[in-house]
Short mmCIF file of N, CA and C in Angstrom, two decimals:
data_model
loop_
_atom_site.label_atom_id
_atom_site.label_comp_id
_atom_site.label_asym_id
_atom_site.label_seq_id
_atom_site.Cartn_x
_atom_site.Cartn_y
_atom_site.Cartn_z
N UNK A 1 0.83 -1.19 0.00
CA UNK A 1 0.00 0.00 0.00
C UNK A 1 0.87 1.24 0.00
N UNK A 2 0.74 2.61 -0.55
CA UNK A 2 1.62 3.49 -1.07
C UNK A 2 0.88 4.30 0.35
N UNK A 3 2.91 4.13 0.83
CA UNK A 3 2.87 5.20 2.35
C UNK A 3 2.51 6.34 2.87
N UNK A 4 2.34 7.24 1.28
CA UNK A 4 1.53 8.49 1.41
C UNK A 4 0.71 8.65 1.52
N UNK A 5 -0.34 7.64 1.37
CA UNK A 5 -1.78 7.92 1.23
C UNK A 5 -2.15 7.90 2.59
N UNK A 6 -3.13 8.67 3.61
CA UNK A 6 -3.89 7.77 4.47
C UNK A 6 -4.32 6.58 4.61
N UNK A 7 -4.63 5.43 5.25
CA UNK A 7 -5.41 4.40 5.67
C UNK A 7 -4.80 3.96 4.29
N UNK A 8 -3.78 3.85 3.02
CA UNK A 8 -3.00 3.32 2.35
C UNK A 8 -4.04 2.71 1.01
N UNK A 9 -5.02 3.74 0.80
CA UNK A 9 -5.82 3.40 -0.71
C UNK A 9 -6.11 4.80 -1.44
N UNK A 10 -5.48 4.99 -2.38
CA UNK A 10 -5.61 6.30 -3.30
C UNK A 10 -7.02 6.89 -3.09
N UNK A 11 -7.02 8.60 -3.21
CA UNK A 11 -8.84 8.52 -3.30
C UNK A 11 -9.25 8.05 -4.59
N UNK A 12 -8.51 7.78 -5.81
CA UNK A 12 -8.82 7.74 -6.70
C UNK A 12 -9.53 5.88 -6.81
N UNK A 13 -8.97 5.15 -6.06
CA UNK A 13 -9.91 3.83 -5.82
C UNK A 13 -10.90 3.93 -4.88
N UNK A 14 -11.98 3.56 -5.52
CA UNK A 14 -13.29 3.60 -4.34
C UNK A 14 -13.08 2.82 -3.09
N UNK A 15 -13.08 3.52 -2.13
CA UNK A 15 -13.26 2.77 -0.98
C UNK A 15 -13.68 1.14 -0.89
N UNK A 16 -14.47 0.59 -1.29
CA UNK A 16 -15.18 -1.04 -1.01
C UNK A 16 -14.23 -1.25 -2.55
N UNK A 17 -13.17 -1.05 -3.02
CA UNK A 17 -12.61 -2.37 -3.64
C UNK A 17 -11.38 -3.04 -2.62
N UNK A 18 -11.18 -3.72 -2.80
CA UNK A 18 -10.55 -4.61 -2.38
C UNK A 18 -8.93 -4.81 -2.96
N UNK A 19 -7.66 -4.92 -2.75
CA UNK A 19 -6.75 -5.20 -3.37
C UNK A 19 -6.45 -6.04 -3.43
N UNK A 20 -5.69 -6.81 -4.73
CA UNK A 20 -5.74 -8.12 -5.01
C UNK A 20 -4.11 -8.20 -5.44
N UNK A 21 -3.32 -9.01 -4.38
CA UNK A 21 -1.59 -9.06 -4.56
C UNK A 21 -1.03 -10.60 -5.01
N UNK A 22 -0.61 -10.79 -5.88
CA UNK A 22 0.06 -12.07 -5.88
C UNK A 22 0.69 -12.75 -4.89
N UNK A 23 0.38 -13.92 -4.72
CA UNK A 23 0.94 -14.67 -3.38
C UNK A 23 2.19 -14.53 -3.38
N UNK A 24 3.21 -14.58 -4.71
CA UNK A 24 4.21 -15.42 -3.98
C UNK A 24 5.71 -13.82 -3.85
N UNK A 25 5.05 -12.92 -4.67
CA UNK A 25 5.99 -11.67 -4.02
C UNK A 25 5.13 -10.44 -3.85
N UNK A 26 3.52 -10.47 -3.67
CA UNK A 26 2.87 -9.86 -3.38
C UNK A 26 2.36 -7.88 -4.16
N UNK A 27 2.93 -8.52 -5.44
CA UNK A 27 3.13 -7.93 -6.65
C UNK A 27 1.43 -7.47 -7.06
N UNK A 28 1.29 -6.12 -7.34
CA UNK A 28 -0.36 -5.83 -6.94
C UNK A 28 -0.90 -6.06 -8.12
N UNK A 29 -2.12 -6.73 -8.50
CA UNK A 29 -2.36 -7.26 -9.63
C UNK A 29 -4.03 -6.67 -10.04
N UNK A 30 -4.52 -6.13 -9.10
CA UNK A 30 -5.94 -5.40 -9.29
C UNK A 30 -6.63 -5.68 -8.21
N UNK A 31 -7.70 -5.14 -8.76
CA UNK A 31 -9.00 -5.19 -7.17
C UNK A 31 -9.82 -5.85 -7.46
N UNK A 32 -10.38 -5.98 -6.50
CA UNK A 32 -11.67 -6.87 -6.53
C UNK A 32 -13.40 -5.94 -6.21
N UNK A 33 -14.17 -5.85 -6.79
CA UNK A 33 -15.25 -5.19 -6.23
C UNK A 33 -16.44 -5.07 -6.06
N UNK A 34 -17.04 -5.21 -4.52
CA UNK A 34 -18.72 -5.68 -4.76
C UNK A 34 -19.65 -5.34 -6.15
N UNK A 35 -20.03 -6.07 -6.17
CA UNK A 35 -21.56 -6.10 -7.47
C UNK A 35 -22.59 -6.82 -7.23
N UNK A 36 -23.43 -6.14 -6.54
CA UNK A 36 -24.70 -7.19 -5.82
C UNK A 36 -23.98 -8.29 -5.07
N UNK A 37 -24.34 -9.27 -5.80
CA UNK A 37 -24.08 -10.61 -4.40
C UNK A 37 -22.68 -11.21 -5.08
N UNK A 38 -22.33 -10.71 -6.09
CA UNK A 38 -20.87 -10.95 -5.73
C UNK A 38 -19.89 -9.91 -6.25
N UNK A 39 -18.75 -10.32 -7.14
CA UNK A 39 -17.73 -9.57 -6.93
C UNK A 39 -17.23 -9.23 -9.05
N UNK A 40 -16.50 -8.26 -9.25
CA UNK A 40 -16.02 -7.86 -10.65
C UNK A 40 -14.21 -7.45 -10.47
N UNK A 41 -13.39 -8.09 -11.30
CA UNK A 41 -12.48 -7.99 -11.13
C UNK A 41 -12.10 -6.88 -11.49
N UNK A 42 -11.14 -5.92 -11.47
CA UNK A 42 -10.67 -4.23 -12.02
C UNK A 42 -9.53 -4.80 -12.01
N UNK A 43 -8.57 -4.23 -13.22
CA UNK A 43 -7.26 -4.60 -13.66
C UNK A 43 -6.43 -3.67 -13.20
N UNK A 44 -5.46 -3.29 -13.51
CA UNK A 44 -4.52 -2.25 -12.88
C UNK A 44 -4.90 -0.73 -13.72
N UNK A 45 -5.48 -0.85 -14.80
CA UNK A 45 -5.85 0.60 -15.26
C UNK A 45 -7.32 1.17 -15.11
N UNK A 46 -7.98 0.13 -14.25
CA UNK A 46 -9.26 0.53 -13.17
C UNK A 46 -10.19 0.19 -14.41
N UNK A 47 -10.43 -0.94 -14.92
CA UNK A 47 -11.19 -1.29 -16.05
C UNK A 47 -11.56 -2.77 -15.39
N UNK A 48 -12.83 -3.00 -15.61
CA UNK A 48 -13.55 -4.24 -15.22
C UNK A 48 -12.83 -5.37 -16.58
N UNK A 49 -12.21 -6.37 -15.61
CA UNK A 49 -12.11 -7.31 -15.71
C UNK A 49 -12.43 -8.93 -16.26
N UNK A 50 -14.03 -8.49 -15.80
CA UNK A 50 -14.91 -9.80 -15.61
C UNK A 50 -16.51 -9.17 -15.72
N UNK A 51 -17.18 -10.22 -15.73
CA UNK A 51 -18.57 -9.99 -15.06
C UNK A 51 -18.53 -10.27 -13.35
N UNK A 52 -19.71 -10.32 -13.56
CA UNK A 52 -19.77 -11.03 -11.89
C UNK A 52 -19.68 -12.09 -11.63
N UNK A 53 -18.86 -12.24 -10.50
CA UNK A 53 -17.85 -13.58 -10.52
C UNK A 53 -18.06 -13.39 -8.68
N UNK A 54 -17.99 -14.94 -8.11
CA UNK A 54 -17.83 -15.65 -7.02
C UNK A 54 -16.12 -14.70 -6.41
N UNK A 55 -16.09 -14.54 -5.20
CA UNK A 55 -15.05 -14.14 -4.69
C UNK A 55 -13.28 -14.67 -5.37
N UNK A 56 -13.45 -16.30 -4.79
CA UNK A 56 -12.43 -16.95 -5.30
C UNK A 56 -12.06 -17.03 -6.94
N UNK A 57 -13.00 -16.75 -7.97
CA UNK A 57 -13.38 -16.75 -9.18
C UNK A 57 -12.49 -15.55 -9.84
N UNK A 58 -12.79 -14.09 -9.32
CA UNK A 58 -12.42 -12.82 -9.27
C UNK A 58 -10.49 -13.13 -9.05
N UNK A 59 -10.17 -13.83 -7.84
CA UNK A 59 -9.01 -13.40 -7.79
C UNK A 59 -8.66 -14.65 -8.36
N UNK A 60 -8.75 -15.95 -9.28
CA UNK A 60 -8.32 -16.36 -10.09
C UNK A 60 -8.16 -15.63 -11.38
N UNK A 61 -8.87 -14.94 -11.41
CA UNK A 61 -9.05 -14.01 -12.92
C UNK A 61 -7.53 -12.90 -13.11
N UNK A 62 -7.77 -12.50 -12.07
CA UNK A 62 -6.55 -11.68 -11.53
C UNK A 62 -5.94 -12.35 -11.66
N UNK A 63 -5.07 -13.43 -10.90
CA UNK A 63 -3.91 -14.46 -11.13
C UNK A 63 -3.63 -14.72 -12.45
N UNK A 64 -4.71 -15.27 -12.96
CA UNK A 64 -4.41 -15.69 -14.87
C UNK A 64 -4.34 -14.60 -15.37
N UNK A 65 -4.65 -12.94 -15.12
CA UNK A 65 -4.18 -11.99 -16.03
C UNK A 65 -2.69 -10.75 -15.47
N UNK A 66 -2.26 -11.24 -14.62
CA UNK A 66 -1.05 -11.16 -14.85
C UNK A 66 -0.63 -9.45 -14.45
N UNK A 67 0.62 -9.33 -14.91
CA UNK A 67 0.61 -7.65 -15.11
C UNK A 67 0.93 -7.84 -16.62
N UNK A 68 1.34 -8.71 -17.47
CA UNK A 68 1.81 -8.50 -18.93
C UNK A 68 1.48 -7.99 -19.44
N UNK A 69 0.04 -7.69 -19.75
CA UNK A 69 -0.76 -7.02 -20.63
C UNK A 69 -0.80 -5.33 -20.47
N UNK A 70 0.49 -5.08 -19.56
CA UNK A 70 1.22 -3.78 -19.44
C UNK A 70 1.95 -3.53 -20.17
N UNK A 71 2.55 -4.39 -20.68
CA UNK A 71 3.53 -4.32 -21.69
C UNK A 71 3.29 -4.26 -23.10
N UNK A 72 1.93 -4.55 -23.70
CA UNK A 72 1.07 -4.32 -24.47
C UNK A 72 1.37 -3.44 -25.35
N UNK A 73 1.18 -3.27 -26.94
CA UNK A 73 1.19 -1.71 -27.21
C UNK A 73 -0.14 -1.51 -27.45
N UNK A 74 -0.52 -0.23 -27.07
CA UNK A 74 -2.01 0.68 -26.81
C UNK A 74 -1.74 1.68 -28.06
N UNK A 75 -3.43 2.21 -28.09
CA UNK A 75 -3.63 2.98 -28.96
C UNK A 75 -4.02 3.98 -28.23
N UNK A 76 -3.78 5.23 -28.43
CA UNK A 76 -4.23 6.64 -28.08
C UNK A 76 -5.39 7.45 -28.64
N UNK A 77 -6.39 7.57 -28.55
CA UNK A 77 -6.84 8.68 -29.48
C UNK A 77 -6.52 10.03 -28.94
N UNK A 78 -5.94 10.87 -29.78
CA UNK A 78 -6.08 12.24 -29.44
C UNK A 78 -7.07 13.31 -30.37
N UNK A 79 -6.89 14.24 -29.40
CA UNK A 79 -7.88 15.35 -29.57
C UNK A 79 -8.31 15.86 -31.05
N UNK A 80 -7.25 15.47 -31.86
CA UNK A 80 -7.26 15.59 -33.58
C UNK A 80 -8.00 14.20 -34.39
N UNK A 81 -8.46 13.43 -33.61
CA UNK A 81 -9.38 12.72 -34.13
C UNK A 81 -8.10 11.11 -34.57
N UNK A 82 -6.71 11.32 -34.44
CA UNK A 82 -5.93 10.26 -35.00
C UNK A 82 -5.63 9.47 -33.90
N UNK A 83 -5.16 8.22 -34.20
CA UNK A 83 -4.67 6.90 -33.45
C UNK A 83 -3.78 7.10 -33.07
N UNK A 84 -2.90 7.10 -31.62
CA UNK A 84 -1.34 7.01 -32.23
C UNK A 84 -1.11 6.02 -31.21
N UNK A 85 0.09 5.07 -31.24
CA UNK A 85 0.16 3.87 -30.56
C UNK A 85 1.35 4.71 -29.75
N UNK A 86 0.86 4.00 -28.75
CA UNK A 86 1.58 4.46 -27.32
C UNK A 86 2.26 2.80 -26.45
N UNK A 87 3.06 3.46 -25.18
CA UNK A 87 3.04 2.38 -24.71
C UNK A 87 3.34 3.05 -23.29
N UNK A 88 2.67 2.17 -22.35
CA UNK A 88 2.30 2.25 -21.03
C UNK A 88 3.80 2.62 -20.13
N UNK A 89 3.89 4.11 -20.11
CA UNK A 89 5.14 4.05 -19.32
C UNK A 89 4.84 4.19 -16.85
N UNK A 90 3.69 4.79 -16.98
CA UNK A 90 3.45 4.39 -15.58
C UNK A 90 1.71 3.78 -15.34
N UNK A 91 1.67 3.26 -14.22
CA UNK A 91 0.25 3.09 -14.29
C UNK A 91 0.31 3.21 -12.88
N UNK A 92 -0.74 3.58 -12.20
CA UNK A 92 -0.74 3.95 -10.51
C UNK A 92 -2.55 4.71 -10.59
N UNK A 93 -3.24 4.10 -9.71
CA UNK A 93 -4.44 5.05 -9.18
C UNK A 93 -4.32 6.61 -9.51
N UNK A 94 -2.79 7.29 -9.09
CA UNK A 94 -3.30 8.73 -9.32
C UNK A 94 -3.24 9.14 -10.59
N UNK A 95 -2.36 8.06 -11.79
CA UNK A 95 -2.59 8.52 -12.71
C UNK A 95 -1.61 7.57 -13.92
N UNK A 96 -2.29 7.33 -15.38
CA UNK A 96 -1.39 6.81 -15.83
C UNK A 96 -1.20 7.38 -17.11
N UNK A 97 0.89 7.17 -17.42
CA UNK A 97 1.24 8.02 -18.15
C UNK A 97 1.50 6.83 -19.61
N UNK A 98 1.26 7.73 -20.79
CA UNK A 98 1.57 6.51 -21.89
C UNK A 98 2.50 7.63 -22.52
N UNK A 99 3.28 6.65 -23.40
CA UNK A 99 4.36 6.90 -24.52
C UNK A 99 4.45 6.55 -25.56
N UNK A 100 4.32 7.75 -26.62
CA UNK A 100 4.73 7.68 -28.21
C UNK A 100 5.88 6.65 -27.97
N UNK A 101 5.39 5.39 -28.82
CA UNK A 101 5.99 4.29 -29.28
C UNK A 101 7.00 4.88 -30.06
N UNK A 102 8.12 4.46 -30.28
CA UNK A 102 9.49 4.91 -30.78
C UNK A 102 9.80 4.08 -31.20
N UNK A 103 9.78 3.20 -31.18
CA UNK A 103 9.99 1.26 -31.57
C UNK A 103 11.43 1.22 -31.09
N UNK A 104 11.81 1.44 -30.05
CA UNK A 104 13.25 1.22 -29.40
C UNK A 104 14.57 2.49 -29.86
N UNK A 105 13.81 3.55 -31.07
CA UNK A 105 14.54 4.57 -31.30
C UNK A 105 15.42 5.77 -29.85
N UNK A 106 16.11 5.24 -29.65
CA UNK A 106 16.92 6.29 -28.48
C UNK A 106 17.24 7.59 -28.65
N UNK A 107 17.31 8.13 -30.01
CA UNK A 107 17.25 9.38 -30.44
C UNK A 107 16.36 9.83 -30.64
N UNK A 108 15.05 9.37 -30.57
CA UNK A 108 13.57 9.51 -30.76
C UNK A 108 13.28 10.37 -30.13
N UNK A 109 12.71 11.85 -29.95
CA UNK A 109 11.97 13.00 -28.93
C UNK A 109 10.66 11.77 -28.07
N UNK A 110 10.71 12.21 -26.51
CA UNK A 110 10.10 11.38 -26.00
C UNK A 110 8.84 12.45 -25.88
N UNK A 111 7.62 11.93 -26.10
CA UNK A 111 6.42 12.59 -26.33
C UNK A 111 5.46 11.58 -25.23
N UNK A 112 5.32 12.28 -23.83
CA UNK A 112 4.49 11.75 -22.87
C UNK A 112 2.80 12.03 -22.77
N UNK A 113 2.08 11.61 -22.54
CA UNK A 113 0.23 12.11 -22.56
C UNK A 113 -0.10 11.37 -20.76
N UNK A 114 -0.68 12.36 -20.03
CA UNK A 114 -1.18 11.92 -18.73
C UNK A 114 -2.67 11.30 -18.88
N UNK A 115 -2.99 10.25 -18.11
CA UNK A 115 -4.42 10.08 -18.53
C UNK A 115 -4.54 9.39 -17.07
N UNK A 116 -6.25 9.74 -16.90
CA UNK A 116 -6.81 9.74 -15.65
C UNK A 116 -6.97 8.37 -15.58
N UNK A 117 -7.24 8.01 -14.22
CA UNK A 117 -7.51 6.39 -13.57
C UNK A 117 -8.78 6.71 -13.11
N UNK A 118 -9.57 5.50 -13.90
CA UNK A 118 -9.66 4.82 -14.35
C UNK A 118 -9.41 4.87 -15.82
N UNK A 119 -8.70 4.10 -16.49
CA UNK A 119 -7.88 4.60 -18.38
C UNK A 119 -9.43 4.92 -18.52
N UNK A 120 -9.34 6.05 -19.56
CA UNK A 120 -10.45 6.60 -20.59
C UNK A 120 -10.34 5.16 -21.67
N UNK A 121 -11.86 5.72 -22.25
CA UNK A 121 -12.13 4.51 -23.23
C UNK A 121 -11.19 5.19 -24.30
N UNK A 122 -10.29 6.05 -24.19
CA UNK A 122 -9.65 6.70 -25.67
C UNK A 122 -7.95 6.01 -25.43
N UNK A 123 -7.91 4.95 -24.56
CA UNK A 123 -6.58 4.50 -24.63
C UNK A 123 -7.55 2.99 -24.68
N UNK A 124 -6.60 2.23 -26.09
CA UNK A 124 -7.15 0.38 -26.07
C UNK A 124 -5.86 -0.11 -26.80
N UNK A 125 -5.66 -1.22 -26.58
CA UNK A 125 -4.88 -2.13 -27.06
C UNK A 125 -5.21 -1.91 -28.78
N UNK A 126 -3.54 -2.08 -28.84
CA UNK A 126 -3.00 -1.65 -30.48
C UNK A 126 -3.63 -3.34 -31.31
N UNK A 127 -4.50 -2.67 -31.84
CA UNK A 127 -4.52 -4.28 -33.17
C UNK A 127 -3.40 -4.56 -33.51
N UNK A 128 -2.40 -5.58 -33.25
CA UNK A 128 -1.12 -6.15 -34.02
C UNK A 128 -1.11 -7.21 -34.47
N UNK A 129 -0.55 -6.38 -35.72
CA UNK A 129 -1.10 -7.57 -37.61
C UNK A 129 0.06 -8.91 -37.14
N UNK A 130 -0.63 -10.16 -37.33
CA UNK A 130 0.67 -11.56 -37.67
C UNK A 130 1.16 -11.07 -38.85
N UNK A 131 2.54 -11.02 -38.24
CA UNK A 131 3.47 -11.16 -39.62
C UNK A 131 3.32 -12.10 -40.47
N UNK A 132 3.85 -11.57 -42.07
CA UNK A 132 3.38 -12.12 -42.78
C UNK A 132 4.24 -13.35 -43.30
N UNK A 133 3.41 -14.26 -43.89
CA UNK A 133 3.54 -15.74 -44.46
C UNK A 133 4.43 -16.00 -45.73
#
């Protein structure tokens, strides 16, 4: 839980979720959160997970999804109406930052965009084409 906060939960997570840590180095993997009579998993960029799912169900879901899908490349929409593929350089409750994809260019100008938690529906996973045959 991040030492700055009071009582150690961002305001930006609702109070009644739940945090959900990997057993074996306790690596934070999402929340868990009432929905009627049971529970909906939230991933690390505060996006539902699941439907409604049984307690134990929820944090299997969590377990099988990992943090990898951080590593992902995302799509951006910006304010000019275009796509641009980004890639996830922080993610945290108070806020997460993405990055103009450079494709490993080191001389590349680094071009950062802040985006609120829970991710806006204007950041999604980049369609990536199978190479070809």
């Amino acid at each position: 839980m991040p030492d700055d906060v009071p009582g150690g939960v961002p305001e930006s997570v609702p109070g009644d979720w739940s945090e959900h840590r990997r057993g074996m180095d306790r690596e934070l993997l999402g929340w868990i959160r009432p929905a009627g009579e049971g529970f909906i998993a939230v991933d690390l960029l505060g996006r539902e997970a699941s439907g409604v799912l049984d307690w134990l169900e929820a944090e299997e879901l969590l377990d099988e999804l990992g943090i990898s899908y951080l590593a992902d490349p995302y799509e951006l929409l910006l304010d000019d109406g275009d796509w641009h593929r980004v890639r996830l350089a922080e993610v945290s409750p108070q806020e997460i930052r993405v990055k103009k994809d450079d494709w490993g260019d080191m001389s590349a100008s680094q071009l950062f965009h802040s985006l609120p938690f829970p991710a806006p529906e204007t950041l999604r996973r980049a369609v990536v084409e199978p190479p070809p045959r």
